[in-house]
Amino acid sequence: EAGVTQFPSHSVIEKGQTVTLRCDPISGHDNLYWYRRVMGKEIKFLLHFVKESKQDESGMPNNRFLAERTGGTYSTLKVQPAELEDSGVYFCASSLLPGPGSEQFFGPGTRLTVL
Amino acid sequence: QQQVKQSPQSLIVQKGGISIINCAYENTAFDYFPWYQQFPGKGPALLIAIRPDVSEKKEGRFTISFNKSAKQFSLHIMDSQPGDSATYFCAAPGSARQLTFGSGTQLTVLP
Protein backbone atom coordinates (compact mmCIF):
# COMPACT_ATOMS: atom_id res chain seq x y z
CA GLU A 1 0.00 0.00 0.00
CA ALA A 2 1.36 3.40 -0.97
CA GLY A 3 2.10 5.81 1.83
CA VAL A 4 1.60 9.54 1.93
CA THR A 5 3.38 11.23 -0.95
CA GLN A 6 4.39 14.85 -1.31
CA PHE A 7 5.56 16.89 -4.27
CA PRO A 8 7.99 18.46 -4.79
CA SER A 9 10.60 17.14 -2.41
CA HIS A 10 12.50 20.42 -2.60
CA SER A 11 11.60 23.90 -3.77
CA VAL A 12 13.82 26.97 -3.91
CA ILE A 13 12.08 30.24 -4.72
CA GLU A 14 12.71 33.92 -4.31
CA LYS A 15 10.88 36.14 -1.91
CA GLY A 16 7.63 37.32 -3.40
CA GLN A 17 7.12 34.31 -5.62
CA THR A 18 4.36 31.72 -5.32
CA VAL A 19 4.80 28.07 -4.50
CA THR A 20 2.26 25.25 -4.40
CA LEU A 21 2.90 22.09 -2.45
CA ARG A 22 0.95 18.92 -3.08
CA CYS A 23 0.04 16.04 -0.79
CA ASP A 24 -1.54 12.71 -1.70
CA PRO A 25 -2.79 10.94 1.42
CA ILE A 26 -3.20 7.24 1.93
CA SER A 27 -6.26 6.06 0.00
CA GLY A 28 -9.33 6.01 2.21
CA HIS A 29 -7.94 8.40 4.80
CA ASP A 30 -10.49 11.17 5.27
CA ASN A 31 -8.27 13.12 7.64
CA LEU A 32 -5.41 15.13 6.22
CA TYR A 33 -3.04 17.38 8.15
CA TRP A 34 -0.43 19.93 7.21
CA TYR A 35 2.52 20.64 9.49
CA ARG A 36 5.66 22.75 9.22
CA ARG A 37 9.08 22.41 10.85
CA VAL A 38 11.24 25.51 10.79
CA MET A 39 15.00 25.51 11.44
CA GLY A 40 15.17 22.45 13.68
CA LYS A 41 12.32 23.60 15.87
CA GLU A 42 9.09 21.78 16.70
CA ILE A 43 6.79 20.29 14.11
CA LYS A 44 3.97 22.81 14.12
CA PHE A 45 0.37 22.07 13.21
CA LEU A 46 -1.06 24.16 10.38
CA LEU A 47 -4.46 22.71 9.57
CA HIS A 48 -6.68 19.66 9.44
CA PHE A 49 -9.07 18.57 6.69
CA VAL A 50 -11.86 16.07 7.09
CA LYS A 51 -12.59 15.06 3.54
CA GLU A 52 -12.81 18.38 1.68
CA SER A 53 -13.76 20.49 4.71
CA LYS A 54 -11.34 22.45 6.88
CA GLN A 55 -11.89 21.10 10.38
CA ASP A 56 -9.28 23.26 12.05
CA GLU A 57 -7.07 25.89 10.48
CA SER A 58 -5.95 27.54 13.69
CA GLY A 59 -2.27 26.94 12.93
CA MET A 60 -2.15 28.75 9.60
CA PRO A 61 0.32 31.62 10.05
CA ASN A 62 -1.44 34.24 7.94
CA ASN A 63 -3.52 34.79 4.83
CA ARG A 64 -0.57 34.21 2.52
CA PHE A 65 -1.18 30.51 3.07
CA LEU A 66 -4.08 28.81 1.30
CA ALA A 67 -4.88 25.13 1.62
CA GLU A 68 -7.38 23.25 -0.48
CA ARG A 69 -8.60 19.70 -0.75
CA THR A 70 -10.99 19.56 -3.64
CA GLY A 71 -12.90 16.31 -3.86
CA GLY A 72 -11.51 15.14 -0.57
CA THR A 73 -8.51 13.41 -2.10
CA TYR A 74 -5.21 15.21 -2.59
CA SER A 75 -4.48 18.56 -1.00
CA THR A 76 -2.48 21.60 -2.02
CA LEU A 77 -0.87 24.27 0.12
CA LYS A 78 -0.12 27.52 -1.67
CA VAL A 79 2.12 30.23 -0.30
CA GLN A 80 1.63 33.57 -2.03
CA PRO A 81 3.69 35.69 -1.83
CA ALA A 82 6.44 33.75 -0.09
CA GLU A 83 8.53 35.43 2.61
CA LEU A 84 11.92 34.46 4.02
CA GLU A 85 10.38 33.16 7.26
CA ASP A 86 8.30 30.64 5.31
CA SER A 87 11.38 28.50 4.75
CA GLY A 88 11.16 25.11 6.38
CA VAL A 89 10.00 21.55 5.84
CA TYR A 90 6.29 21.14 5.18
CA PHE A 91 4.86 17.79 6.17
CA CYS A 92 1.55 16.29 5.24
CA ALA A 93 -0.01 13.50 7.25
CA SER A 94 -3.17 11.46 6.98
CA SER A 95 -5.19 9.30 9.31
CA LEU A 96 -8.18 7.02 9.05
CA LEU A 97 -9.94 8.49 12.06
CA PRO A 98 -9.91 12.02 13.47
CA GLY A 99 -8.43 13.08 16.76
CA PRO A 100 -4.99 12.86 18.31
CA GLY A 101 -5.48 9.23 19.31
CA SER A 102 -5.55 8.05 15.72
CA GLU A 103 -2.17 7.23 14.18
CA GLN A 104 -1.04 9.81 11.69
CA PHE A 105 1.04 8.70 8.71
CA PHE A 106 3.48 11.31 7.50
CA GLY A 107 4.82 12.01 4.07
CA PRO A 108 8.54 12.67 3.49
CA GLY A 109 8.01 16.42 3.45
CA THR A 110 8.73 19.27 1.07
CA ARG A 111 11.76 21.35 1.93
CA LEU A 112 10.99 24.96 1.00
CA THR A 113 13.75 27.52 0.79
CA VAL A 114 12.82 31.16 0.23
CA LEU A 115 15.75 33.34 -0.83
CA GLN B 1 -1.99 26.84 23.77
CA GLN B 2 -0.21 23.59 24.46
CA GLN B 3 3.57 23.66 24.61
CA VAL B 4 5.76 20.60 24.75
CA LYS B 5 9.33 20.94 25.96
CA GLN B 6 11.69 18.21 24.80
CA SER B 7 15.26 17.53 25.91
CA PRO B 8 18.02 16.99 25.12
CA GLN B 9 18.30 18.56 21.68
CA SER B 10 20.96 16.02 20.73
CA LEU B 11 22.21 12.82 22.29
CA ILE B 12 25.20 10.61 21.57
CA VAL B 13 25.18 7.10 23.01
CA GLN B 14 27.49 4.14 22.63
CA LYS B 15 26.10 0.95 21.12
CA GLY B 16 24.45 -1.09 23.84
CA GLY B 17 23.81 1.92 26.04
CA ILE B 18 20.52 3.43 27.19
CA SER B 19 19.10 6.48 25.44
CA ILE B 20 16.72 8.66 27.42
CA ILE B 21 14.67 11.53 26.00
CA ASN B 22 12.40 13.64 28.16
CA CYS B 23 9.29 15.69 27.47
CA ALA B 24 7.08 17.94 29.56
CA TYR B 25 3.67 19.27 28.62
CA GLU B 26 1.42 21.95 30.02
CA ASN B 27 -2.15 20.86 29.66
CA THR B 28 -4.03 18.26 27.72
CA ALA B 29 -7.68 17.54 27.14
CA PHE B 30 -7.02 14.08 25.80
CA ASP B 31 -4.76 11.39 27.21
CA TYR B 32 -2.63 10.10 24.37
CA PHE B 33 1.09 10.66 24.11
CA PRO B 34 2.93 9.36 21.06
CA TRP B 35 6.59 9.27 20.13
CA TYR B 36 7.58 9.59 16.49
CA GLN B 37 10.86 8.50 14.90
CA GLN B 38 12.25 10.20 11.81
CA PHE B 39 15.09 8.98 9.63
CA PRO B 40 16.86 11.36 7.21
CA GLY B 41 14.83 11.95 4.06
CA LYS B 42 11.73 10.35 5.54
CA GLY B 43 8.72 11.66 7.38
CA PRO B 44 8.14 11.00 11.07
CA ALA B 45 6.65 7.58 11.83
CA LEU B 46 4.82 6.49 14.95
CA LEU B 47 7.18 4.53 17.19
CA ILE B 48 5.22 3.97 20.38
CA ALA B 49 2.36 5.68 22.22
CA ILE B 50 0.86 5.60 25.69
CA ARG B 51 -2.55 6.31 27.13
CA PRO B 52 -1.83 7.19 30.74
CA ASP B 53 -4.13 4.80 32.43
CA VAL B 54 -0.78 3.07 32.85
CA SER B 55 2.51 4.62 33.92
CA GLU B 56 4.69 2.63 31.57
CA LYS B 57 4.47 0.96 28.18
CA LYS B 58 7.12 -1.27 26.70
CA GLU B 59 7.52 -2.45 23.14
CA GLY B 60 10.70 -4.36 22.56
CA ARG B 61 13.65 -2.14 23.43
CA PHE B 62 11.47 0.98 23.61
CA THR B 63 9.71 2.07 26.80
CA ILE B 64 7.58 5.11 27.60
CA SER B 65 7.44 6.19 31.22
CA PHE B 66 4.65 8.57 32.18
CA ASN B 67 4.28 10.78 35.23
CA LYS B 68 0.85 12.39 35.07
CA SER B 69 1.20 14.48 38.23
CA ALA B 70 4.44 15.99 36.97
CA LYS B 71 3.12 16.27 33.40
CA GLN B 72 6.22 14.55 32.11
CA PHE B 73 6.92 11.54 29.96
CA SER B 74 10.07 9.98 28.64
CA LEU B 75 11.33 7.55 26.04
CA HIS B 76 13.92 4.96 27.01
CA ILE B 77 15.76 2.99 24.36
CA MET B 78 17.51 -0.01 25.86
CA ASP B 79 20.51 -1.66 24.20
CA SER B 80 20.71 1.23 21.71
CA GLN B 81 21.83 0.26 18.21
CA PRO B 82 23.35 2.31 15.36
CA GLY B 83 20.11 1.70 13.45
CA ASP B 84 18.28 3.67 16.14
CA SER B 85 20.12 6.82 15.05
CA ALA B 86 17.32 9.18 14.07
CA THR B 87 15.40 12.22 15.25
CA TYR B 88 12.77 11.52 17.89
CA PHE B 89 9.73 13.70 18.54
CA CYS B 90 7.35 13.51 21.46
CA ALA B 91 3.83 14.88 21.12
CA ALA B 92 0.86 15.74 23.28
CA PRO B 93 -2.70 16.67 22.37
CA GLY B 94 -3.65 20.28 22.87
CA SER B 95 -6.99 21.74 23.83
CA ALA B 96 -8.02 21.79 20.17
CA ARG B 97 -7.32 18.04 20.03
CA GLN B 98 -4.50 18.52 17.59
CA LEU B 99 -1.05 17.12 18.31
CA THR B 100 1.62 19.49 19.59
CA PHE B 101 5.13 18.21 18.95
CA GLY B 102 8.36 18.78 20.80
CA SER B 103 11.38 20.26 19.07
CA GLY B 104 13.01 16.88 18.45
CA THR B 105 16.06 15.02 19.71
CA GLN B 106 18.75 13.96 17.30
CA LEU B 107 20.07 10.61 18.55
CA THR B 108 23.39 9.22 17.36
CA VAL B 109 24.37 5.72 18.43
CA LEU B 110 28.05 5.06 17.94
CA PRO B 111 29.13 1.58 16.78
PDB file of C-alpha atoms in Angstrom:
ATOM      1  CA  GLU A   1       0.000   0.000   0.000  1.00  0.00           C
ATOM      2  CA  ALA A   2       1.361   3.403  -0.971  1.00  0.00           C
ATOM      3  CA  GLY A   3       2.101   5.809   1.833  1.00  0.00           C
ATOM      4  CA  VAL A   4       1.603   9.544   1.934  1.00  0.00           C
ATOM      5  CA  THR A   5       3.378  11.225  -0.946  1.00  0.00           C
ATOM      6  CA  GLN A   6       4.387  14.851  -1.312  1.00  0.00           C
ATOM      7  CA  PHE A   7       5.559  16.887  -4.268  1.00  0.00           C
ATOM      8  CA  PRO A   8       7.986  18.458  -4.790  1.00  0.00           C
ATOM      9  CA  SER A   9      10.603  17.135  -2.412  1.00  0.00           C
ATOM     10  CA  HIS A  10      12.499  20.420  -2.597  1.00  0.00           C
ATOM     11  CA  SER A  11      11.603  23.900  -3.765  1.00  0.00           C
ATOM     12  CA  VAL A  12      13.819  26.968  -3.913  1.00  0.00           C
ATOM     13  CA  ILE A  13      12.079  30.237  -4.718  1.00  0.00           C
ATOM     14  CA  GLU A  14      12.706  33.918  -4.313  1.00  0.00           C
ATOM     15  CA  LYS A  15      10.884  36.140  -1.905  1.00  0.00           C
ATOM     16  CA  GLY A  16       7.626  37.322  -3.403  1.00  0.00           C
ATOM     17  CA  GLN A  17       7.121  34.306  -5.621  1.00  0.00           C
ATOM     18  CA  THR A  18       4.359  31.722  -5.324  1.00  0.00           C
ATOM     19  CA  VAL A  19       4.799  28.069  -4.497  1.00  0.00           C
ATOM     20  CA  THR A  20       2.263  25.251  -4.404  1.00  0.00           C
ATOM     21  CA  LEU A  21       2.904  22.086  -2.450  1.00  0.00           C
ATOM     22  CA  ARG A  22       0.947  18.921  -3.081  1.00  0.00           C
ATOM     23  CA  CYS A  23       0.043  16.037  -0.786  1.00  0.00           C
ATOM     24  CA  ASP A  24      -1.535  12.709  -1.700  1.00  0.00           C
ATOM     25  CA  PRO A  25      -2.791  10.944   1.423  1.00  0.00           C
ATOM     26  CA  ILE A  26      -3.204   7.236   1.932  1.00  0.00           C
ATOM     27  CA  SER A  27      -6.255   6.058   0.004  1.00  0.00           C
ATOM     28  CA  GLY A  28      -9.330   6.011   2.207  1.00  0.00           C
ATOM     29  CA  HIS A  29      -7.945   8.404   4.803  1.00  0.00           C
ATOM     30  CA  ASP A  30     -10.488  11.172   5.272  1.00  0.00           C
ATOM     31  CA  ASN A  31      -8.273  13.123   7.641  1.00  0.00           C
ATOM     32  CA  LEU A  32      -5.410  15.135   6.222  1.00  0.00           C
ATOM     33  CA  TYR A  33      -3.044  17.382   8.155  1.00  0.00           C
ATOM     34  CA  TRP A  34      -0.425  19.932   7.207  1.00  0.00           C
ATOM     35  CA  TYR A  35       2.522  20.645   9.491  1.00  0.00           C
ATOM     36  CA  ARG A  36       5.660  22.746   9.224  1.00  0.00           C
ATOM     37  CA  ARG A  37       9.076  22.415  10.848  1.00  0.00           C
ATOM     38  CA  VAL A  38      11.242  25.509  10.795  1.00  0.00           C
ATOM     39  CA  MET A  39      14.997  25.514  11.435  1.00  0.00           C
ATOM     40  CA  GLY A  40      15.165  22.449  13.677  1.00  0.00           C
ATOM     41  CA  LYS A  41      12.316  23.596  15.875  1.00  0.00           C
ATOM     42  CA  GLU A  42       9.094  21.783  16.704  1.00  0.00           C
ATOM     43  CA  ILE A  43       6.793  20.290  14.109  1.00  0.00           C
ATOM     44  CA  LYS A  44       3.974  22.807  14.122  1.00  0.00           C
ATOM     45  CA  PHE A  45       0.375  22.073  13.208  1.00  0.00           C
ATOM     46  CA  LEU A  46      -1.059  24.159  10.382  1.00  0.00           C
ATOM     47  CA  LEU A  47      -4.462  22.709   9.569  1.00  0.00           C
ATOM     48  CA  HIS A  48      -6.682  19.664   9.439  1.00  0.00           C
ATOM     49  CA  PHE A  49      -9.069  18.570   6.693  1.00  0.00           C
ATOM     50  CA  VAL A  50     -11.860  16.074   7.086  1.00  0.00           C
ATOM     51  CA  LYS A  51     -12.589  15.064   3.535  1.00  0.00           C
ATOM     52  CA  GLU A  52     -12.814  18.378   1.682  1.00  0.00           C
ATOM     53  CA  SER A  53     -13.755  20.493   4.714  1.00  0.00           C
ATOM     54  CA  LYS A  54     -11.345  22.450   6.877  1.00  0.00           C
ATOM     55  CA  GLN A  55     -11.893  21.101  10.380  1.00  0.00           C
ATOM     56  CA  ASP A  56      -9.280  23.260  12.053  1.00  0.00           C
ATOM     57  CA  GLU A  57      -7.066  25.886  10.484  1.00  0.00           C
ATOM     58  CA  SER A  58      -5.945  27.540  13.691  1.00  0.00           C
ATOM     59  CA  GLY A  59      -2.272  26.938  12.926  1.00  0.00           C
ATOM     60  CA  MET A  60      -2.152  28.745   9.600  1.00  0.00           C
ATOM     61  CA  PRO A  61       0.321  31.617  10.054  1.00  0.00           C
ATOM     62  CA  ASN A  62      -1.443  34.244   7.938  1.00  0.00           C
ATOM     63  CA  ASN A  63      -3.521  34.795   4.831  1.00  0.00           C
ATOM     64  CA  ARG A  64      -0.566  34.212   2.524  1.00  0.00           C
ATOM     65  CA  PHE A  65      -1.184  30.514   3.066  1.00  0.00           C
ATOM     66  CA  LEU A  66      -4.084  28.809   1.298  1.00  0.00           C
ATOM     67  CA  ALA A  67      -4.881  25.126   1.623  1.00  0.00           C
ATOM     68  CA  GLU A  68      -7.381  23.254  -0.482  1.00  0.00           C
ATOM     69  CA  ARG A  69      -8.596  19.703  -0.753  1.00  0.00           C
ATOM     70  CA  THR A  70     -10.990  19.561  -3.640  1.00  0.00           C
ATOM     71  CA  GLY A  71     -12.902  16.306  -3.864  1.00  0.00           C
ATOM     72  CA  GLY A  72     -11.511  15.141  -0.567  1.00  0.00           C
ATOM     73  CA  THR A  73      -8.508  13.411  -2.097  1.00  0.00           C
ATOM     74  CA  TYR A  74      -5.209  15.214  -2.589  1.00  0.00           C
ATOM     75  CA  SER A  75      -4.476  18.564  -1.000  1.00  0.00           C
ATOM     76  CA  THR A  76      -2.477  21.597  -2.015  1.00  0.00           C
ATOM     77  CA  LEU A  77      -0.870  24.269   0.117  1.00  0.00           C
ATOM     78  CA  LYS A  78      -0.125  27.518  -1.673  1.00  0.00           C
ATOM     79  CA  VAL A  79       2.117  30.226  -0.303  1.00  0.00           C
ATOM     80  CA  GLN A  80       1.628  33.566  -2.031  1.00  0.00           C
ATOM     81  CA  PRO A  81       3.689  35.688  -1.828  1.00  0.00           C
ATOM     82  CA  ALA A  82       6.444  33.751  -0.092  1.00  0.00           C
ATOM     83  CA  GLU A  83       8.534  35.430   2.609  1.00  0.00           C
ATOM     84  CA  LEU A  84      11.919  34.458   4.022  1.00  0.00           C
ATOM     85  CA  GLU A  85      10.382  33.157   7.258  1.00  0.00           C
ATOM     86  CA  ASP A  86       8.305  30.642   5.305  1.00  0.00           C
ATOM     87  CA  SER A  87      11.384  28.501   4.749  1.00  0.00           C
ATOM     88  CA  GLY A  88      11.160  25.106   6.378  1.00  0.00           C
ATOM     89  CA  VAL A  89      10.001  21.554   5.845  1.00  0.00           C
ATOM     90  CA  TYR A  90       6.293  21.137   5.182  1.00  0.00           C
ATOM     91  CA  PHE A  91       4.855  17.785   6.165  1.00  0.00           C
ATOM     92  CA  CYS A  92       1.549  16.291   5.243  1.00  0.00           C
ATOM     93  CA  ALA A  93      -0.009  13.497   7.254  1.00  0.00           C
ATOM     94  CA  SER A  94      -3.170  11.461   6.985  1.00  0.00           C
ATOM     95  CA  SER A  95      -5.194   9.298   9.312  1.00  0.00           C
ATOM     96  CA  LEU A  96      -8.178   7.023   9.045  1.00  0.00           C
ATOM     97  CA  LEU A  97      -9.944   8.491  12.064  1.00  0.00           C
ATOM     98  CA  PRO A  98      -9.911  12.017  13.467  1.00  0.00           C
ATOM     99  CA  GLY A  99      -8.434  13.076  16.755  1.00  0.00           C
ATOM    100  CA  PRO A 100      -4.989  12.857  18.308  1.00  0.00           C
ATOM    101  CA  GLY A 101      -5.482   9.232  19.311  1.00  0.00           C
ATOM    102  CA  SER A 102      -5.545   8.045  15.717  1.00  0.00           C
ATOM    103  CA  GLU A 103      -2.171   7.232  14.183  1.00  0.00           C
ATOM    104  CA  GLN A 104      -1.044   9.810  11.689  1.00  0.00           C
ATOM    105  CA  PHE A 105       1.038   8.698   8.715  1.00  0.00           C
ATOM    106  CA  PHE A 106       3.478  11.309   7.503  1.00  0.00           C
ATOM    107  CA  GLY A 107       4.819  12.014   4.069  1.00  0.00           C
ATOM    108  CA  PRO A 108       8.539  12.666   3.490  1.00  0.00           C
ATOM    109  CA  GLY A 109       8.006  16.420   3.455  1.00  0.00           C
ATOM    110  CA  THR A 110       8.727  19.271   1.074  1.00  0.00           C
ATOM    111  CA  ARG A 111      11.763  21.355   1.930  1.00  0.00           C
ATOM    112  CA  LEU A 112      10.989  24.961   0.996  1.00  0.00           C
ATOM    113  CA  THR A 113      13.751  27.516   0.792  1.00  0.00           C
ATOM    114  CA  VAL A 114      12.823  31.160   0.227  1.00  0.00           C
ATOM    115  CA  LEU A 115      15.755  33.345  -0.832  1.00  0.00           C
TER     116      LEU A 115
ATOM    117  CA  GLN B   1      -1.995  26.842  23.770  1.00  0.00           C
ATOM    118  CA  GLN B   2      -0.209  23.595  24.465  1.00  0.00           C
ATOM    119  CA  GLN B   3       3.570  23.662  24.608  1.00  0.00           C
ATOM    120  CA  VAL B   4       5.762  20.601  24.754  1.00  0.00           C
ATOM    121  CA  LYS B   5       9.333  20.943  25.965  1.00  0.00           C
ATOM    122  CA  GLN B   6      11.693  18.212  24.797  1.00  0.00           C
ATOM    123  CA  SER B   7      15.256  17.535  25.911  1.00  0.00           C
ATOM    124  CA  PRO B   8      18.020  16.993  25.115  1.00  0.00           C
ATOM    125  CA  GLN B   9      18.297  18.556  21.681  1.00  0.00           C
ATOM    126  CA  SER B  10      20.958  16.020  20.728  1.00  0.00           C
ATOM    127  CA  LEU B  11      22.205  12.819  22.293  1.00  0.00           C
ATOM    128  CA  ILE B  12      25.196  10.606  21.573  1.00  0.00           C
ATOM    129  CA  VAL B  13      25.181   7.096  23.011  1.00  0.00           C
ATOM    130  CA  GLN B  14      27.492   4.140  22.634  1.00  0.00           C
ATOM    131  CA  LYS B  15      26.097   0.953  21.120  1.00  0.00           C
ATOM    132  CA  GLY B  16      24.449  -1.091  23.841  1.00  0.00           C
ATOM    133  CA  GLY B  17      23.807   1.922  26.043  1.00  0.00           C
ATOM    134  CA  ILE B  18      20.524   3.427  27.193  1.00  0.00           C
ATOM    135  CA  SER B  19      19.097   6.478  25.436  1.00  0.00           C
ATOM    136  CA  ILE B  20      16.723   8.663  27.424  1.00  0.00           C
ATOM    137  CA  ILE B  21      14.667  11.526  26.002  1.00  0.00           C
ATOM    138  CA  ASN B  22      12.395  13.640  28.164  1.00  0.00           C
ATOM    139  CA  CYS B  23       9.293  15.693  27.470  1.00  0.00           C
ATOM    140  CA  ALA B  24       7.084  17.936  29.557  1.00  0.00           C
ATOM    141  CA  TYR B  25       3.673  19.269  28.624  1.00  0.00           C
ATOM    142  CA  GLU B  26       1.418  21.952  30.024  1.00  0.00           C
ATOM    143  CA  ASN B  27      -2.151  20.857  29.659  1.00  0.00           C
ATOM    144  CA  THR B  28      -4.033  18.260  27.725  1.00  0.00           C
ATOM    145  CA  ALA B  29      -7.683  17.543  27.139  1.00  0.00           C
ATOM    146  CA  PHE B  30      -7.015  14.075  25.803  1.00  0.00           C
ATOM    147  CA  ASP B  31      -4.757  11.394  27.205  1.00  0.00           C
ATOM    148  CA  TYR B  32      -2.633  10.104  24.367  1.00  0.00           C
ATOM    149  CA  PHE B  33       1.095  10.659  24.114  1.00  0.00           C
ATOM    150  CA  PRO B  34       2.932   9.355  21.061  1.00  0.00           C
ATOM    151  CA  TRP B  35       6.590   9.266  20.128  1.00  0.00           C
ATOM    152  CA  TYR B  36       7.584   9.586  16.487  1.00  0.00           C
ATOM    153  CA  GLN B  37      10.859   8.498  14.904  1.00  0.00           C
ATOM    154  CA  GLN B  38      12.249  10.198  11.814  1.00  0.00           C
ATOM    155  CA  PHE B  39      15.091   8.980   9.627  1.00  0.00           C
ATOM    156  CA  PRO B  40      16.860  11.358   7.210  1.00  0.00           C
ATOM    157  CA  GLY B  41      14.828  11.952   4.061  1.00  0.00           C
ATOM    158  CA  LYS B  42      11.730  10.348   5.540  1.00  0.00           C
ATOM    159  CA  GLY B  43       8.717  11.664   7.381  1.00  0.00           C
ATOM    160  CA  PRO B  44       8.138  10.996  11.074  1.00  0.00           C
ATOM    161  CA  ALA B  45       6.652   7.582  11.828  1.00  0.00           C
ATOM    162  CA  LEU B  46       4.822   6.488  14.950  1.00  0.00           C
ATOM    163  CA  LEU B  47       7.175   4.533  17.194  1.00  0.00           C
ATOM    164  CA  ILE B  48       5.216   3.968  20.383  1.00  0.00           C
ATOM    165  CA  ALA B  49       2.360   5.677  22.219  1.00  0.00           C
ATOM    166  CA  ILE B  50       0.863   5.598  25.689  1.00  0.00           C
ATOM    167  CA  ARG B  51      -2.553   6.311  27.128  1.00  0.00           C
ATOM    168  CA  PRO B  52      -1.830   7.188  30.744  1.00  0.00           C
ATOM    169  CA  ASP B  53      -4.130   4.796  32.431  1.00  0.00           C
ATOM    170  CA  VAL B  54      -0.781   3.074  32.850  1.00  0.00           C
ATOM    171  CA  SER B  55       2.509   4.617  33.924  1.00  0.00           C
ATOM    172  CA  GLU B  56       4.690   2.630  31.573  1.00  0.00           C
ATOM    173  CA  LYS B  57       4.466   0.962  28.184  1.00  0.00           C
ATOM    174  CA  LYS B  58       7.116  -1.270  26.701  1.00  0.00           C
ATOM    175  CA  GLU B  59       7.516  -2.455  23.137  1.00  0.00           C
ATOM    176  CA  GLY B  60      10.699  -4.364  22.563  1.00  0.00           C
ATOM    177  CA  ARG B  61      13.647  -2.145  23.433  1.00  0.00           C
ATOM    178  CA  PHE B  62      11.472   0.981  23.614  1.00  0.00           C
ATOM    179  CA  THR B  63       9.714   2.072  26.804  1.00  0.00           C
ATOM    180  CA  ILE B  64       7.581   5.106  27.598  1.00  0.00           C
ATOM    181  CA  SER B  65       7.440   6.188  31.222  1.00  0.00           C
ATOM    182  CA  PHE B  66       4.649   8.569  32.176  1.00  0.00           C
ATOM    183  CA  ASN B  67       4.278  10.779  35.234  1.00  0.00           C
ATOM    184  CA  LYS B  68       0.853  12.388  35.074  1.00  0.00           C
ATOM    185  CA  SER B  69       1.195  14.475  38.231  1.00  0.00           C
ATOM    186  CA  ALA B  70       4.438  15.988  36.972  1.00  0.00           C
ATOM    187  CA  LYS B  71       3.120  16.268  33.397  1.00  0.00           C
ATOM    188  CA  GLN B  72       6.222  14.552  32.114  1.00  0.00           C
ATOM    189  CA  PHE B  73       6.921  11.535  29.955  1.00  0.00           C
ATOM    190  CA  SER B  74      10.073   9.983  28.637  1.00  0.00           C
ATOM    191  CA  LEU B  75      11.328   7.546  26.041  1.00  0.00           C
ATOM    192  CA  HIS B  76      13.924   4.965  27.015  1.00  0.00           C
ATOM    193  CA  ILE B  77      15.760   2.989  24.356  1.00  0.00           C
ATOM    194  CA  MET B  78      17.509  -0.012  25.860  1.00  0.00           C
ATOM    195  CA  ASP B  79      20.511  -1.658  24.199  1.00  0.00           C
ATOM    196  CA  SER B  80      20.714   1.232  21.715  1.00  0.00           C
ATOM    197  CA  GLN B  81      21.828   0.258  18.213  1.00  0.00           C
ATOM    198  CA  PRO B  82      23.347   2.313  15.362  1.00  0.00           C
ATOM    199  CA  GLY B  83      20.105   1.703  13.452  1.00  0.00           C
ATOM    200  CA  ASP B  84      18.280   3.673  16.143  1.00  0.00           C
ATOM    201  CA  SER B  85      20.122   6.817  15.053  1.00  0.00           C
ATOM    202  CA  ALA B  86      17.325   9.181  14.073  1.00  0.00           C
ATOM    203  CA  THR B  87      15.402  12.219  15.255  1.00  0.00           C
ATOM    204  CA  TYR B  88      12.770  11.522  17.888  1.00  0.00           C
ATOM    205  CA  PHE B  89       9.730  13.698  18.543  1.00  0.00           C
ATOM    206  CA  CYS B  90       7.354  13.509  21.459  1.00  0.00           C
ATOM    207  CA  ALA B  91       3.834  14.878  21.121  1.00  0.00           C
ATOM    208  CA  ALA B  92       0.865  15.736  23.279  1.00  0.00           C
ATOM    209  CA  PRO B  93      -2.699  16.672  22.368  1.00  0.00           C
ATOM    210  CA  GLY B  94      -3.646  20.281  22.865  1.00  0.00           C
ATOM    211  CA  SER B  95      -6.995  21.738  23.829  1.00  0.00           C
ATOM    212  CA  ALA B  96      -8.019  21.789  20.175  1.00  0.00           C
ATOM    213  CA  ARG B  97      -7.317  18.038  20.031  1.00  0.00           C
ATOM    214  CA  GLN B  98      -4.497  18.518  17.587  1.00  0.00           C
ATOM    215  CA  LEU B  99      -1.050  17.123  18.309  1.00  0.00           C
ATOM    216  CA  THR B 100       1.621  19.486  19.590  1.00  0.00           C
ATOM    217  CA  PHE B 101       5.126  18.209  18.953  1.00  0.00           C
ATOM    218  CA  GLY B 102       8.359  18.777  20.802  1.00  0.00           C
ATOM    219  CA  SER B 103      11.379  20.261  19.067  1.00  0.00           C
ATOM    220  CA  GLY B 104      13.007  16.883  18.454  1.00  0.00           C
ATOM    221  CA  THR B 105      16.062  15.020  19.712  1.00  0.00           C
ATOM    222  CA  GLN B 106      18.752  13.956  17.299  1.00  0.00           C
ATOM    223  CA  LEU B 107      20.068  10.613  18.548  1.00  0.00           C
ATOM    224  CA  THR B 108      23.388   9.218  17.364  1.00  0.00           C
ATOM    225  CA  VAL B 109      24.373   5.725  18.435  1.00  0.00           C
ATOM    226  CA  LEU B 110      28.049   5.056  17.938  1.00  0.00           C
ATOM    227  CA  PRO B 111      29.130   1.581  16.781  1.00  0.00           C
TER     228      PRO B 111
END
